PDB file of C-alpha atoms in Angstrom:
ATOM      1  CA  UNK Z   1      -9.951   9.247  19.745  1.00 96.00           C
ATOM      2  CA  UNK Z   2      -7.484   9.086  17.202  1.00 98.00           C
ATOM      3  CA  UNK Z   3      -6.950   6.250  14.274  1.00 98.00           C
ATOM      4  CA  UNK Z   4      -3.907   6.149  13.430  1.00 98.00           C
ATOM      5  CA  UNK Z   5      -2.962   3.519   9.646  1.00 98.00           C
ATOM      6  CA  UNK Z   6       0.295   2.879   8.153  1.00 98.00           C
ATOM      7  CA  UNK Z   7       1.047   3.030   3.995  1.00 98.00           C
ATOM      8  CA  UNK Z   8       1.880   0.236   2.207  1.00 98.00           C
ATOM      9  CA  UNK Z   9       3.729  -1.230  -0.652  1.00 98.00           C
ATOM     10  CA  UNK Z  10       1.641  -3.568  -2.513  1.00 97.00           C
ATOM     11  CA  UNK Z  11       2.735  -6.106  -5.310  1.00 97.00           C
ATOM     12  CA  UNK Z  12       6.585  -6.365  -4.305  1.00 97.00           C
ATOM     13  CA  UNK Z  13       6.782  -7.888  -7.702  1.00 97.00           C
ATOM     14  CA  UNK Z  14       4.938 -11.480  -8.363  1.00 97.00           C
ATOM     15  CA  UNK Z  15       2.919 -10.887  -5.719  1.00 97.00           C
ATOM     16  CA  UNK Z  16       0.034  -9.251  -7.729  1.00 94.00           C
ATOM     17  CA  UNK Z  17      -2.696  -8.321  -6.024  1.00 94.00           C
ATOM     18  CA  UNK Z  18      -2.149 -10.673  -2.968  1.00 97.00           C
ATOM     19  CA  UNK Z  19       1.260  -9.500  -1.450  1.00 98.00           C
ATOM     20  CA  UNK Z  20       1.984  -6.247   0.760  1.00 98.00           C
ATOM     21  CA  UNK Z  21       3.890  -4.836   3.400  1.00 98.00           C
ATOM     22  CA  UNK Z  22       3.343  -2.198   5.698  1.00 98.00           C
ATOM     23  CA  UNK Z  23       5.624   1.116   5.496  1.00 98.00           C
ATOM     24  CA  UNK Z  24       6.284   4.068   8.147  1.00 98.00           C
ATOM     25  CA  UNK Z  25       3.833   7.240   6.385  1.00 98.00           C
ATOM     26  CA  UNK Z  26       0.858   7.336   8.112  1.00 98.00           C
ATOM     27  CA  UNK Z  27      -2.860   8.631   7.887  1.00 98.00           C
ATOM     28  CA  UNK Z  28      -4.199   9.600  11.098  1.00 98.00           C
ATOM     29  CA  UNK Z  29      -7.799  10.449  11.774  1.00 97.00           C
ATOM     30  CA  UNK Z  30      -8.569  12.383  15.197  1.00 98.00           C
ATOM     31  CA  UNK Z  31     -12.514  12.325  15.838  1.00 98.00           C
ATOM     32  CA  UNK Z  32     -13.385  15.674  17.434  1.00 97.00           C
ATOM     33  CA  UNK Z  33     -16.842  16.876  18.857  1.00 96.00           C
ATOM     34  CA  UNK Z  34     -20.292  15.573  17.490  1.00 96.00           C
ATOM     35  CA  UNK Z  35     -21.814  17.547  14.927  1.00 96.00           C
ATOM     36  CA  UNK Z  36     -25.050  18.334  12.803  1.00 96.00           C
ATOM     37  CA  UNK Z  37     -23.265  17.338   9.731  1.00 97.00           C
ATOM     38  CA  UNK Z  38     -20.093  15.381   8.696  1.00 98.00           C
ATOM     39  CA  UNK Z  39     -17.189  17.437   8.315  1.00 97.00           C
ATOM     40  CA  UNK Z  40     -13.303  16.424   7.198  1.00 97.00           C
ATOM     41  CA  UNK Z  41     -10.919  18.852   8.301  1.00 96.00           C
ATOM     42  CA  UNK Z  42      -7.603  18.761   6.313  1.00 96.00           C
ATOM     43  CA  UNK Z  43      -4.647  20.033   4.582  1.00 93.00           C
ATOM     44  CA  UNK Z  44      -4.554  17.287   1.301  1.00 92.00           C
ATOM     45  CA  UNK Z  45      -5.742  19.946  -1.468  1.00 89.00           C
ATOM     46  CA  UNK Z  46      -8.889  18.772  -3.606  1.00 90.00           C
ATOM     47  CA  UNK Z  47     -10.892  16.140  -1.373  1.00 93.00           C
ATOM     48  CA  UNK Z  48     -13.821  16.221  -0.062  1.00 95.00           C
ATOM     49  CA  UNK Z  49     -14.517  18.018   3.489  1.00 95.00           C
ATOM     50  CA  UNK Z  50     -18.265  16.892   3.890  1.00 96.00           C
ATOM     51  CA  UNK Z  51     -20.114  12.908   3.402  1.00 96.00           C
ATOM     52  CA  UNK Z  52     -18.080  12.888   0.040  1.00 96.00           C
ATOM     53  CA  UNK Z  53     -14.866  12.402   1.500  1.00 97.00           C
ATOM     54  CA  UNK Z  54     -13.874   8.245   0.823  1.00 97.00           C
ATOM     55  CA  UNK Z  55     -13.584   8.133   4.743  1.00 98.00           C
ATOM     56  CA  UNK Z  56     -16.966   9.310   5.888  1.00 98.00           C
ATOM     57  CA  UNK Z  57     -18.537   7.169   2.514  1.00 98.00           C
ATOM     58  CA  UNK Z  58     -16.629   4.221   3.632  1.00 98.00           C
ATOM     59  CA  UNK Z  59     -17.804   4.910   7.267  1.00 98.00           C
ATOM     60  CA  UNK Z  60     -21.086   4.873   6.368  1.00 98.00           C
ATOM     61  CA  UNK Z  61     -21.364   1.492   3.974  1.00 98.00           C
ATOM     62  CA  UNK Z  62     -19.987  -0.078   7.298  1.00 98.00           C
ATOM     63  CA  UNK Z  63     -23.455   1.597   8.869  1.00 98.00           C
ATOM     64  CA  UNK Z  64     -25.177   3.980   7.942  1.00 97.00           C
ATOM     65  CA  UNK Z  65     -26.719   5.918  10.849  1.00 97.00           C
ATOM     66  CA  UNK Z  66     -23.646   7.033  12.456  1.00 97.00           C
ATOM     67  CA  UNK Z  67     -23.729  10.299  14.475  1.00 97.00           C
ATOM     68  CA  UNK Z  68     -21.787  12.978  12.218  1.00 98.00           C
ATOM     69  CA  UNK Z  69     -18.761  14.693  14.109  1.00 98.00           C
ATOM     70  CA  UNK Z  70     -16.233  16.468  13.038  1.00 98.00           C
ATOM     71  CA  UNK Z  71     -13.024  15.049  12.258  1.00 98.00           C
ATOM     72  CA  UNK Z  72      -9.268  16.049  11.542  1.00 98.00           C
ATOM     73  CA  UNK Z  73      -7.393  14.622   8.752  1.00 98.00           C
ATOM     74  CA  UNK Z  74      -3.642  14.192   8.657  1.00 97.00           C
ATOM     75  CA  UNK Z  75      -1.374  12.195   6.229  1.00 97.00           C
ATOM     76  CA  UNK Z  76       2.184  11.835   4.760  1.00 96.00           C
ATOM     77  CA  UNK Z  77       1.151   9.277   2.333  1.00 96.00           C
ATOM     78  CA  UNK Z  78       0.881  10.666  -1.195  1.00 93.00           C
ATOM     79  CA  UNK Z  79      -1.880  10.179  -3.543  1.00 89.00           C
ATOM     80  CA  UNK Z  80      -1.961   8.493  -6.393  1.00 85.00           C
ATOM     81  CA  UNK Z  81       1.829   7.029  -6.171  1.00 93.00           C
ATOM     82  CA  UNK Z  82       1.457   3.731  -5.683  1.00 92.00           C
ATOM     83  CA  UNK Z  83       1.484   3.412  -1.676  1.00 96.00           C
ATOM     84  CA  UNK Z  84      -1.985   2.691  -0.561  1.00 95.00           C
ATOM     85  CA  UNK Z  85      -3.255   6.039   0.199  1.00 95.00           C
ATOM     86  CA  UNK Z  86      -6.966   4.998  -0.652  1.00 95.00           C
ATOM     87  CA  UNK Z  87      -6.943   1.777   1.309  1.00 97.00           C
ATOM     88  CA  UNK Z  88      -5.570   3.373   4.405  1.00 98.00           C
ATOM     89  CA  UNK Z  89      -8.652   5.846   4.144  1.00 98.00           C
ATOM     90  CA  UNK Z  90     -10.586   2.998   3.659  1.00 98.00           C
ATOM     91  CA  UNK Z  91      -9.357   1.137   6.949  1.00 98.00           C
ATOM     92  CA  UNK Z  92      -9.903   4.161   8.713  1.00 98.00           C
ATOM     93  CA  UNK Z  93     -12.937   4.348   8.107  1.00 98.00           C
ATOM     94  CA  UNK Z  94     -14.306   0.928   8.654  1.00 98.00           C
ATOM     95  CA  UNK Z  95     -12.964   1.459  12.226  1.00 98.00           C
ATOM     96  CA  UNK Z  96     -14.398   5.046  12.640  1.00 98.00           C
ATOM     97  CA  UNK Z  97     -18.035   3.012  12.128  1.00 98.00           C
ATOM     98  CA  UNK Z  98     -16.852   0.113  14.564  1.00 98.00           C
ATOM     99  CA  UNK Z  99     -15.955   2.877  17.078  1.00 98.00           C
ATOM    100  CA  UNK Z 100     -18.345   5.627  17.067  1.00 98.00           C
ATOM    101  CA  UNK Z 101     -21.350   2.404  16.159  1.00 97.00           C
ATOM    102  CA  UNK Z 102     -20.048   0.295  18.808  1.00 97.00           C
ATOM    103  CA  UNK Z 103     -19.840  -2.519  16.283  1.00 98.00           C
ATOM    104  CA  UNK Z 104     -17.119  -5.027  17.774  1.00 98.00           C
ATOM    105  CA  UNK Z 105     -16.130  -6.095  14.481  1.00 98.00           C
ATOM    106  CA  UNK Z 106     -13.544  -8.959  14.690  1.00 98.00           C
ATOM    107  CA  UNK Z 107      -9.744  -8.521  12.950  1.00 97.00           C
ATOM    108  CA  UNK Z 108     -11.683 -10.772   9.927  1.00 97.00           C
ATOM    109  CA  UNK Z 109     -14.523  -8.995  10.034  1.00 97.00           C
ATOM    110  CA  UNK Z 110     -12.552  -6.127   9.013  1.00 98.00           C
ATOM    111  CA  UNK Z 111     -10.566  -7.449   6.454  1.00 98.00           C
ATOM    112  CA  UNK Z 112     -13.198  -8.726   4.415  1.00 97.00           C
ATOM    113  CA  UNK Z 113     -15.307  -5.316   4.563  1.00 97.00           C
ATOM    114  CA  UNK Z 114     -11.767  -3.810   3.259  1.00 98.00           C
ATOM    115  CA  UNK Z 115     -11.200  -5.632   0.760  1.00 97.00           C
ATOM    116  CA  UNK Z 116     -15.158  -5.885  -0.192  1.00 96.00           C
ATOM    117  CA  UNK Z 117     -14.677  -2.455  -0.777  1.00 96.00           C
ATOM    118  CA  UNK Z 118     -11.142  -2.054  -2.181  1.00 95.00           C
ATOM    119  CA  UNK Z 119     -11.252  -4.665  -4.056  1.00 94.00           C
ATOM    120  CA  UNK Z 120      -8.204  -6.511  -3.575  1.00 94.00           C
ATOM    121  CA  UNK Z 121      -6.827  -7.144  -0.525  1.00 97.00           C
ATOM    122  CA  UNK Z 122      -2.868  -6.928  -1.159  1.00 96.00           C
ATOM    123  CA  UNK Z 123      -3.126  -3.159   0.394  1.00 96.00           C
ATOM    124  CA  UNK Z 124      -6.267  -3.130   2.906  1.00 98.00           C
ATOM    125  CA  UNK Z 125      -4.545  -6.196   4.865  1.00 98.00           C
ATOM    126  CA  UNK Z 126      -0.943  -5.133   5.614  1.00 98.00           C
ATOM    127  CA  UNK Z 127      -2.689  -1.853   6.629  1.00 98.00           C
ATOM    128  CA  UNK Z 128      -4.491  -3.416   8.884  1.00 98.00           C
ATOM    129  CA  UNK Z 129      -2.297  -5.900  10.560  1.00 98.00           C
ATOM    130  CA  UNK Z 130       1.102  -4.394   9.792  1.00 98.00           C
ATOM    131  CA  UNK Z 131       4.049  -6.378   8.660  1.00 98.00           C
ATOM    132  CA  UNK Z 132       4.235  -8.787   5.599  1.00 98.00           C
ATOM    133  CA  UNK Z 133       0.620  -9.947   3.898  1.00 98.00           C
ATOM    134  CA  UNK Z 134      -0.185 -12.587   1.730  1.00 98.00           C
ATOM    135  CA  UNK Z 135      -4.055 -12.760   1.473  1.00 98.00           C
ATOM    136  CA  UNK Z 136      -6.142 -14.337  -1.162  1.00 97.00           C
ATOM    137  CA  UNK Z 137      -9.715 -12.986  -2.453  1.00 96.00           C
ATOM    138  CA  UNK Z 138     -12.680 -15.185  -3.385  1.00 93.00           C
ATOM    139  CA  UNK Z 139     -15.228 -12.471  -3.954  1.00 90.00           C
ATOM    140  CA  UNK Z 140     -16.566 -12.965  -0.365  1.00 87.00           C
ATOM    141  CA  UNK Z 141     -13.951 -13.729   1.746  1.00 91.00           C
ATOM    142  CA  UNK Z 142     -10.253 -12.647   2.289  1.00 96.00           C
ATOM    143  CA  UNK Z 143      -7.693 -15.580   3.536  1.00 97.00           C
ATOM    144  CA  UNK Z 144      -4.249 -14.129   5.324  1.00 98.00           C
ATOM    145  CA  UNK Z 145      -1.123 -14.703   6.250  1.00 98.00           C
ATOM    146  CA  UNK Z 146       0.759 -12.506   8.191  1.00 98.00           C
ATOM    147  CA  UNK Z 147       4.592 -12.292   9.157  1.00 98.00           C
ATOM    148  CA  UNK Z 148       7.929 -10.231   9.726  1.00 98.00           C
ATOM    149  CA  UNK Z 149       9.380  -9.072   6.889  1.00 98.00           C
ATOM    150  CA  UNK Z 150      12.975  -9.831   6.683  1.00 98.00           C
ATOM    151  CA  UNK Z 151      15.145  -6.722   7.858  1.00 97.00           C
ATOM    152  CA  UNK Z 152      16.055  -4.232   5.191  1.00 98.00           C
ATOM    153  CA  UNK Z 153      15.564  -0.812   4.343  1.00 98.00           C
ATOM    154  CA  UNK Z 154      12.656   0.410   1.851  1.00 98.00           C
ATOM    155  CA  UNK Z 155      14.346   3.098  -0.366  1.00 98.00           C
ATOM    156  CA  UNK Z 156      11.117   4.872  -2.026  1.00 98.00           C
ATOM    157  CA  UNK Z 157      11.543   7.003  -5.171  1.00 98.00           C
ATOM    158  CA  UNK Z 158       8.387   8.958  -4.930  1.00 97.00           C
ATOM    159  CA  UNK Z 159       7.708  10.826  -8.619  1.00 96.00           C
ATOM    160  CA  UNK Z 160       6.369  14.207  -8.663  1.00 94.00           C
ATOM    161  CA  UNK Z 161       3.456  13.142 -11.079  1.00 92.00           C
ATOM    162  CA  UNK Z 162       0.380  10.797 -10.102  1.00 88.00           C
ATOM    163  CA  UNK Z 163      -0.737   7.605 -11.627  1.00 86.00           C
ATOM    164  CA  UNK Z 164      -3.452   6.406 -10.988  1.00 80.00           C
ATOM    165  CA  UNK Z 165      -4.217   2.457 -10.683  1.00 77.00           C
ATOM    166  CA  UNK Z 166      -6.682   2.502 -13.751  1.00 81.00           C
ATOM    167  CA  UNK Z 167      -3.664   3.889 -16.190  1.00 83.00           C
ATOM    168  CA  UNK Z 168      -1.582   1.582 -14.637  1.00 86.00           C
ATOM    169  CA  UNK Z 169      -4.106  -1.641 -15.040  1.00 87.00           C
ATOM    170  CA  UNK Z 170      -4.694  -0.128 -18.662  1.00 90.00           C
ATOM    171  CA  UNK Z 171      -1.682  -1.505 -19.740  1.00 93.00           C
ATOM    172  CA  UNK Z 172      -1.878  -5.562 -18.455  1.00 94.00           C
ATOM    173  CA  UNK Z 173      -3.196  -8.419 -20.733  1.00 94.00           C
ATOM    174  CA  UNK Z 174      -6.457  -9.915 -20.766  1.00 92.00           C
ATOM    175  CA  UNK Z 175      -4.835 -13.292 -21.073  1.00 94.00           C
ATOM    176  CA  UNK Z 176      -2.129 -15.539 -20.148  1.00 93.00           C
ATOM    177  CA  UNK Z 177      -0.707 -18.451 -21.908  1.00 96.00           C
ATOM    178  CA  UNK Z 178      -1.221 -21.511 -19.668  1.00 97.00           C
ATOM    179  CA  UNK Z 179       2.539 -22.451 -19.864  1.00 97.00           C
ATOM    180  CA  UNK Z 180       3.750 -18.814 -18.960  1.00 96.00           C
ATOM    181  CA  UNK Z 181       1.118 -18.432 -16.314  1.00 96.00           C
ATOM    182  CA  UNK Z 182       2.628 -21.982 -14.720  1.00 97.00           C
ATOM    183  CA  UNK Z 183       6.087 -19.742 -15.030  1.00 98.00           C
ATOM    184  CA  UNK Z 184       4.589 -16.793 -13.530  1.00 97.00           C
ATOM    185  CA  UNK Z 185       2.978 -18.213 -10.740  1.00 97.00           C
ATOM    186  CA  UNK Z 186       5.806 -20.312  -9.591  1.00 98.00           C
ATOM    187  CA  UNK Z 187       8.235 -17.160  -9.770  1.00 98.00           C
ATOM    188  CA  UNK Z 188       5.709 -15.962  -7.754  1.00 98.00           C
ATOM    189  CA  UNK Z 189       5.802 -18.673  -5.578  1.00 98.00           C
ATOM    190  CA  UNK Z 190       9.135 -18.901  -4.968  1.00 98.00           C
ATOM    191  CA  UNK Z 191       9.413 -14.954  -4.405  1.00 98.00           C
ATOM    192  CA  UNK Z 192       7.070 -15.185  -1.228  1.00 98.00           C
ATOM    193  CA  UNK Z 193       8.522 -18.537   0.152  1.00 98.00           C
ATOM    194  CA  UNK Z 194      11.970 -16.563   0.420  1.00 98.00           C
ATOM    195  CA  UNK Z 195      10.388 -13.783   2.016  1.00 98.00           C
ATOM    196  CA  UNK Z 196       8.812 -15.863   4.423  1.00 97.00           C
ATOM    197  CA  UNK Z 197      12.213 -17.657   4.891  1.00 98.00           C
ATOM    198  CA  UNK Z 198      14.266 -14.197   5.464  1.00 97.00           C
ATOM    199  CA  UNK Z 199      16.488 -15.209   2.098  1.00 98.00           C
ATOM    200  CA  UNK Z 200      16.115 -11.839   0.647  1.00 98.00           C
ATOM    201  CA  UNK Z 201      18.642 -12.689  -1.873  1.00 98.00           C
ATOM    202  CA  UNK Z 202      16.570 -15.127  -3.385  1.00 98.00           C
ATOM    203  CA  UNK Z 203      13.440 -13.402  -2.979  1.00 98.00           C
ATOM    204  CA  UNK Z 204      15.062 -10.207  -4.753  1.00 98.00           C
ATOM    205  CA  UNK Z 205      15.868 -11.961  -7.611  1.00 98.00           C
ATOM    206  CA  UNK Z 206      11.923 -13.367  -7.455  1.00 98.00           C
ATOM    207  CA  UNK Z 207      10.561  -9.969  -7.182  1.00 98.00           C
ATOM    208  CA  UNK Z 208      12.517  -8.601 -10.058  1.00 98.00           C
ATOM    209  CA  UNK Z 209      11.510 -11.904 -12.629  1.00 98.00           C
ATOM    210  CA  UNK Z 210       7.598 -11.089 -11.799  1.00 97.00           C
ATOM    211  CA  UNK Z 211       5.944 -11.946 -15.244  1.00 97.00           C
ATOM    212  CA  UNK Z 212       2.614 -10.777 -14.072  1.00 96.00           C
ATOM    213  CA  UNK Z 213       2.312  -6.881 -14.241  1.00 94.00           C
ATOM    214  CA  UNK Z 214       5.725  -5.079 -13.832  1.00 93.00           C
ATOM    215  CA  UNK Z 215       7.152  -5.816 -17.682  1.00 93.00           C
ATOM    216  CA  UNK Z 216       4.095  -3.945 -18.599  1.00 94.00           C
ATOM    217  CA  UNK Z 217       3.727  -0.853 -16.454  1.00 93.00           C
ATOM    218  CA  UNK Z 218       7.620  -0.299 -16.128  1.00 90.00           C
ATOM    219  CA  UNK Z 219       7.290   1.715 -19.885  1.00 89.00           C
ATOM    220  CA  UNK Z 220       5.109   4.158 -17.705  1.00 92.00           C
ATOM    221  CA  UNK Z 221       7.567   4.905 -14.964  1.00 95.00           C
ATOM    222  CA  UNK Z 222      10.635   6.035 -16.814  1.00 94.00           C
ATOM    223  CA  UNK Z 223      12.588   6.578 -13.624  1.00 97.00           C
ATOM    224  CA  UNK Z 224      12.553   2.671 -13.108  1.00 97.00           C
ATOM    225  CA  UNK Z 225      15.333   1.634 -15.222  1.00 97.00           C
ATOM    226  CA  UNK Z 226      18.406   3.756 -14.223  1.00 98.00           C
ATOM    227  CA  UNK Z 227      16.938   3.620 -10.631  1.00 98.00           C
ATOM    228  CA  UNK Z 228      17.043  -0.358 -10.871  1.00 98.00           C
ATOM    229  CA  UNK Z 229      20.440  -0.040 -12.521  1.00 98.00           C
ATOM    230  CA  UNK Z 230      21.708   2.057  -9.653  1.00 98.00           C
ATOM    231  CA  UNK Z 231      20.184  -0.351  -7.579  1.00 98.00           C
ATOM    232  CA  UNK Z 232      22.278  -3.265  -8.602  1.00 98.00           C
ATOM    233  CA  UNK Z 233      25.549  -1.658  -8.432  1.00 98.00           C
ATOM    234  CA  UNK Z 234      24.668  -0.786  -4.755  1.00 98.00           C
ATOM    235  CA  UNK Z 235      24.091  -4.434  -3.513  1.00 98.00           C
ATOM    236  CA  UNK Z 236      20.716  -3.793  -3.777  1.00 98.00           C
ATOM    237  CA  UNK Z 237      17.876  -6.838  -3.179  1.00 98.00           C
ATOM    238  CA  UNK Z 238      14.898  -5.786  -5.411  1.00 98.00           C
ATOM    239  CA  UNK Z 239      13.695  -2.777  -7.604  1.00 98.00           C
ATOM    240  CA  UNK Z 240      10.174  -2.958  -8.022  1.00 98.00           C
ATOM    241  CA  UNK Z 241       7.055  -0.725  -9.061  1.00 97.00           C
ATOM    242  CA  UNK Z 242       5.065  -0.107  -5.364  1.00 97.00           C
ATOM    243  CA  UNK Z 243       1.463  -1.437  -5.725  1.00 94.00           C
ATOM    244  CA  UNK Z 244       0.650   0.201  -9.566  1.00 88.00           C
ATOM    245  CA  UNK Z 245       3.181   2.801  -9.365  1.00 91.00           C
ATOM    246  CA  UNK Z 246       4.817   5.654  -9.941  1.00 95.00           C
ATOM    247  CA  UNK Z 247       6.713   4.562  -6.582  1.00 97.00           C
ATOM    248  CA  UNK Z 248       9.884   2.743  -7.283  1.00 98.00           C
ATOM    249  CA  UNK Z 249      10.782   0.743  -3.711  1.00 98.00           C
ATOM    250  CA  UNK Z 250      14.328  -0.611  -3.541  1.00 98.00           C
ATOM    251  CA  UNK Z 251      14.549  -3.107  -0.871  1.00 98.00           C
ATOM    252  CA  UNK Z 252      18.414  -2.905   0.712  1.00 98.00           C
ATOM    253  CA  UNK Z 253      20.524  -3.795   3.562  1.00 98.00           C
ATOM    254  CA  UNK Z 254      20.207  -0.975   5.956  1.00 97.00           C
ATOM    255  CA  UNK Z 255      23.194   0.015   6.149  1.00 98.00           C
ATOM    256  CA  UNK Z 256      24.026   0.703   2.446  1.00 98.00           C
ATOM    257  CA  UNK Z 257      20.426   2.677   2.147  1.00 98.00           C
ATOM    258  CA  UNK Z 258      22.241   6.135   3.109  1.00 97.00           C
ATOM    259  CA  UNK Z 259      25.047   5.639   0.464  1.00 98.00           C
ATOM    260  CA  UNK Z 260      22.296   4.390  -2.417  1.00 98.00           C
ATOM    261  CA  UNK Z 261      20.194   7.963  -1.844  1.00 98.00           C
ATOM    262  CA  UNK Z 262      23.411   9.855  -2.015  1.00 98.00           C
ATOM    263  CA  UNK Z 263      23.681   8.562  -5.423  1.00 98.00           C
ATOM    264  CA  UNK Z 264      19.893   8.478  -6.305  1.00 97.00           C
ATOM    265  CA  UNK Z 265      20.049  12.338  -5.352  1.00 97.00           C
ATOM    266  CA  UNK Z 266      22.840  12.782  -8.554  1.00 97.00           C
ATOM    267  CA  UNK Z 267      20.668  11.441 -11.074  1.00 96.00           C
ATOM    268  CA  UNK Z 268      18.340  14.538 -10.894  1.00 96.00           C
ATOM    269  CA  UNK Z 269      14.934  12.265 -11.171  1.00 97.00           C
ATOM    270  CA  UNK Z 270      11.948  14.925 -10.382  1.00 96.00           C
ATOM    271  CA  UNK Z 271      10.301  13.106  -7.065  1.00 97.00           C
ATOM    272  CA  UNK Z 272      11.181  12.988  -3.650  1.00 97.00           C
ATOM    273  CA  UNK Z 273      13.119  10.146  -1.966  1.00 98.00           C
ATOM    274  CA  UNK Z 274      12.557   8.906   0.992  1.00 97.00           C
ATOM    275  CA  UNK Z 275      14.140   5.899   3.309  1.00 98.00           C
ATOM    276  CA  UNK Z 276      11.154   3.948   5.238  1.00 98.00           C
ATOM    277  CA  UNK Z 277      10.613   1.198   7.362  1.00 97.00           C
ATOM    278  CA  UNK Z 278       8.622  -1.705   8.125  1.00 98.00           C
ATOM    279  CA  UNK Z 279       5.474  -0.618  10.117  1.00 98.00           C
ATOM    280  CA  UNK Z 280       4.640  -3.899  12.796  1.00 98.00           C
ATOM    281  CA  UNK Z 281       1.284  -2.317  14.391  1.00 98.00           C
ATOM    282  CA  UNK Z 282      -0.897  -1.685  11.652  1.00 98.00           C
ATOM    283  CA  UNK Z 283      -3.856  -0.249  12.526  1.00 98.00           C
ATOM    284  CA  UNK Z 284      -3.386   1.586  15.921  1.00 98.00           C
ATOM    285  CA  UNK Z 285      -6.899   2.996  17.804  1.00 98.00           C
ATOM    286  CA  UNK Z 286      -5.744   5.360  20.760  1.00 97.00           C
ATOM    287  CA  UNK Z 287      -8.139   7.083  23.151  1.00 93.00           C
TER     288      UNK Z 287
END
């Protein structure tokens, strides 16, 4: 049996800790033969191999007298850059317990658990159900919306160095004035009703007003600027920081994405760039 679950790009902007999309790096999880203890074969440097690794604990939350067996690890989503590494551990493991437990857990069913134990639910849900997510959180519940994303091109600047989501939420306010919260949440607003619309011209100019988080963290990404300004003189729709960074995701018309990483290449940034697309399947159980 193999699990197979997609990155994503949380945020895009406004859309803190409610919006995400679904990218084309994967994490796939092949469950091999039964064993007498848990054991997490992989290639990913310092995690876990045994009951410690986030799949197996997440596995086991979900219910906790599963069989151990051994299991084989594979991913191309980096750690700690802003791309939903974690959460796609996190849905692979809810549905290792709902396979190997036999647990028929419903599409809700497994939302909720993910984003019980993420947290938020603007990575766990795209992951799970592909495409564009807008989900909202009440501390027990998880409300979604799913939908296409309009058709562009996700140019990722990937930085060599990890940061990791408590840095990143480190940096925020504790507070918002009422009257710039109002301002915030309607450029938020306005960002995901033009996504939902296909205007990506209006929703990149949405994404790159966000008030909420990105003013903040952008000091801590110094690649973000002169990408962004490269951005703009390529036609570009959106800069933004990719769930709480390092990631910078351009969103562009696909066929000006080649000609944008020919000149991302010049400016000599240290971190890998890569040209993705939208992921539609989500999470994908083969047997």
């Amino acid at each position: 049996m193999k699990i197979t679950v997609p990155a994503t790009s949380a945020n895009i902007g406004p859309g803190f800790d409610s919006v995400g999309v679904a990218v084309s790096k994967y994490l796939t999880i092949t469950v091999l033969e039964p064993s007498s203890q848990w054991e997490v074969q992989h290639d990913l440097g310092d995690i876990p191999t045994d009951e410690r690794n986030l799949l197996i604990q997440t596995a086991l939350k979900v219910k906790s007298d599963l069989a151990p067996h051994k299991i084989d690890m594979v991913s191309d989503i980096p750690l700690a850059r802003g791309l939903g590494s974690s959460s796609s551990v996190i849905v692979a493991g809810i549905e290792l317990a709902n396979q190997l437990g036999e647990l028929k857990l419903s599409e809700q069913e497994k939302l909720d658990l993910a984003t019980q134990i993420e947290g938020h639910p603007d990575n766990v849900a795209p992951a799970l159900f592909g495409n564009l997510v807008v989900a909202s959180y009440d501390g027990k519940q998880t409300t979604s919306v799913v939908a296409p994303f309009p058709d562009c091109a996700f140019v990722a600047f990937i930085p060599s160095y990890e940061l990791k989501t408590s840095d990143s939420r480190g940096v925020l306010p504790t507070t918002f004035d009422y009257s710039e919260a109002v301002k915030a949440s309607s450029i938020a607003n306005l960002a995901v009703s033009a996504l939902l619309t296909g205007d990506l011209a209006k929703a990149g100019k949405a994404i790159e007003a966000d008030l909420f988080h990105e003013r903040f963290r952008q000091q801590l990404v110094a690649e973000f600027a002169p990408i962004k300004e490269l951005a703009h003189k390529n036609g570009a729709y959106a800069t933004y920081l990719s769930g709480a960074g390092p990631t910078v995701m351009t969103l562009i018309a696909k066929d000006k994405a080649a000609p944008f990483v020919d000149q991302l290449e010049k400016l000599g940034l240290d971190g890998s760039i890569e040209i993705l697309n939208l992921d539609i399947d989500g999470l994908v159980v083969t047997h």
